[in-house]
Amino acid sequence: MSRGPAGSAASPFRQPKAVFAVAFACVVSFMGIGLVDPILPSISNELHASPSEVTLLFTSYLVVTAVAMLITNWVSSRLGAKPTLIAGLILIVVFSALAGASPTIGQIIGFRAGWGVGNALFIATSLAVIVASASGGFAGAIVLYETALGVGIAMGPLLGGVLGEISWRGPFFGVAALMSIALIATVVLVERTPRPPHKTGLSAPLRALRHRGLLTMSLTALCYNWGFFTVLGYAPFPMGLSPIRLGLVFTGWGILVAIFAVFGAPWLQERYGIARTMYGNLAAFAVVVLVIAVWTTDNAVLIPAVIVSGIFIGINNTVTTQAVMTVAPVERPVASAAYSFVRFIGGGLAPYVAGRLVIAAGIHVPFFIAAGAIALGIAILATAHSLLTDAERVQAEQVTGAARPAQPAVVPVAGHGTAPAGASPPGSVIIAAIDDSPVARLVTEAAAELAVATDRVVHVVHAQEAVIAGDAAVDGDDLAAARALVRSHLDQLATHRVPAEGQLLLHAGDHGAAGRMVAEYADTAGAATIVIGAPTHGGLAALMDASASRELWRHTRSNILIINPAAPVPAAAAGPVTVRGARS
């Protein structure tokens, strides 16, 4: 559930300087996605390299990033997040500068590989550092990270085009200079974060891929990335434009990627669910790539189609990550590393294969293959449809207080017709939906008073959230800490002699999912009333990541009692509360 002081919606942009230092580094890092696109033809012409050789700039970068993702958790769990982040920044600065100074295409390809190692270390830790350093909870961190993602993706091609007009070396030196600033700011401003409580093994990401759901979603992402990077890596060549014009084309593409990744994907996911959004979006993307394949040599069709593809790329980047984190039964960083390993392999190989196919079969063939790869991704996704649907349902772990006997570990809540183990008769339950904010104690206190007055049982419910932003994810709630939180509220109820039980709702993908999960649990348990704290998740944060309170409001059939300490207390009222009646 949403964090933050009750009754307030703090601006996500009021953050410590350390957060902005890392966010700036994220902007520069995300620029790298489209930065080299405008200069690919220039490098090919000036270094007398074939298009297939130039596409190795993507291949070496992404394939090495993919392999390096396998070791990022091993490194960060031993060094800590800040040292790992700094190591990644240093590698990016060094190898981007060396690539800019290189006289041959072979050297640039090699230095891009070193850049890929730095990129993997940075990707693996940047979100975690922002979350650890941010004030105002997860929502502020997500807003900042996704703002950085949007600005970086949108501005990367433009910067590449502007600097590329001067020299193809300009974008490489530009990244080195900007990342140097980010490196200094990170060293000076970011405090050292605690090391993880346990060390991650080298084989953890590969072992995670034994889980069918995670492997299936990763293979779907590989197919999608094949289409994505075929468009990104080879479409600049048939356009025949100058660096600045290519930069403007891909800036339009990047703006759409950013808008639909940050705003469009959450909106679609809320309304249609993860599976339906993925099917529809992948199908639409396949059609657009098919249009590119047919009209590859007609700029009047090719350029608009490439720009429009940004819509579907943006949606898929976000929703696929949500799908992976929903089905993965492992820690979020491990799941993210495993998923990134597989998908970056597809993204890295696609541009090079496209170049070879053009030589062997013609300019249209790579894009037909790309459309087919996306269609294959839809077929692979269909094999795990039931897994994804089941994963979106609530899983509740029963938590007991210190003096209570142990209960079964995991209680799946399969649907509205099946009650959790040990459930009370319908209408006899009050839900106290808690988080780790100060107002949660008032929520439990109000639930206790209501239970005493109406002779009901209290279920203390807490949704364990992950932090998912763009295509990165970290564990937001430590499982042990979440259990301890629920136990402390059970003990609070015990002082009132109120019968109670605790439920930990597992693996909420975001704030909105947390609200929907509480609603589903409450309806399954037949709860008469849900007691919650006042919403704190509004404004820009709510556009990027749905409010838990709003989603609970939309989906439950129970009454809702809102506790808001900041609200004025009416003369006849017992306390600062708001009641919403049951949905008819």
Coordinates of C-alpha atoms in Angstrom, one line a residue, residues 31 33-42 151-165 171 232 235-237 239-256 303 306-307:
M31 CA 20.1 8.0 -24.0
I33 CA 19.4 3.2 -26.5
G34 CA 18.9 5.6 -29.4
L35 CA 22.1 7.7 -29.3
V36 CA 24.0 5.8 -32.0
D37 CA 21.1 5.4 -34.4
P38 CA 21.7 8.7 -36.2
I39 CA 25.4 8.1 -36.7
L40 CA 25.2 4.5 -38.0
P41 CA 25.3 5.5 -41.7
S42 CA 28.1 8.0 -41.0
V151 CA 13.8 12.0 -20.9
G152 CA 16.7 9.7 -21.8
I153 CA 14.9 7.7 -24.5
A154 CA 13.4 10.8 -26.0
M155 CA 16.6 12.9 -26.0
G156 CA 19.1 10.3 -26.9
P157 CA 18.5 10.3 -30.7
L158 CA 18.3 14.1 -30.7
L159 CA 21.7 14.5 -29.0
G160 CA 23.1 11.8 -31.2
G161 CA 21.9 13.7 -34.3
V162 CA 23.1 17.1 -33.2
L163 CA 26.6 15.8 -32.2
G164 CA 26.7 13.5 -35.2
E165 CA 26.3 16.4 -37.5
P171 CA 27.9 11.1 -29.3
L232 CA 16.1 0.3 -34.2
A235 CA 15.9 1.0 -40.2
P236 CA 18.3 4.0 -40.3
F237 CA 20.1 2.6 -43.3
M239 CA 16.1 6.0 -44.8
G240 CA 19.2 7.6 -46.3
L241 CA 19.0 10.7 -44.1
S242 CA 21.6 13.0 -42.5
P243 CA 22.5 12.5 -38.8
I244 CA 20.3 15.4 -37.7
R245 CA 17.3 14.2 -39.7
L246 CA 17.7 10.7 -38.4
G247 CA 18.0 12.1 -34.9
L248 CA 14.6 13.9 -35.4
V249 CA 12.9 10.7 -36.7
F250 CA 14.1 8.7 -33.7
T251 CA 13.4 11.5 -31.3
G252 CA 9.7 11.3 -32.4
W253 CA 10.0 7.5 -31.9
G254 CA 11.6 8.0 -28.5
I255 CA 8.9 10.4 -27.3
L256 CA 6.2 7.9 -28.0
I303 CA 9.4 7.0 -41.4
V306 CA 9.1 3.6 -37.4
I307 CA 7.9 6.5 -35.3

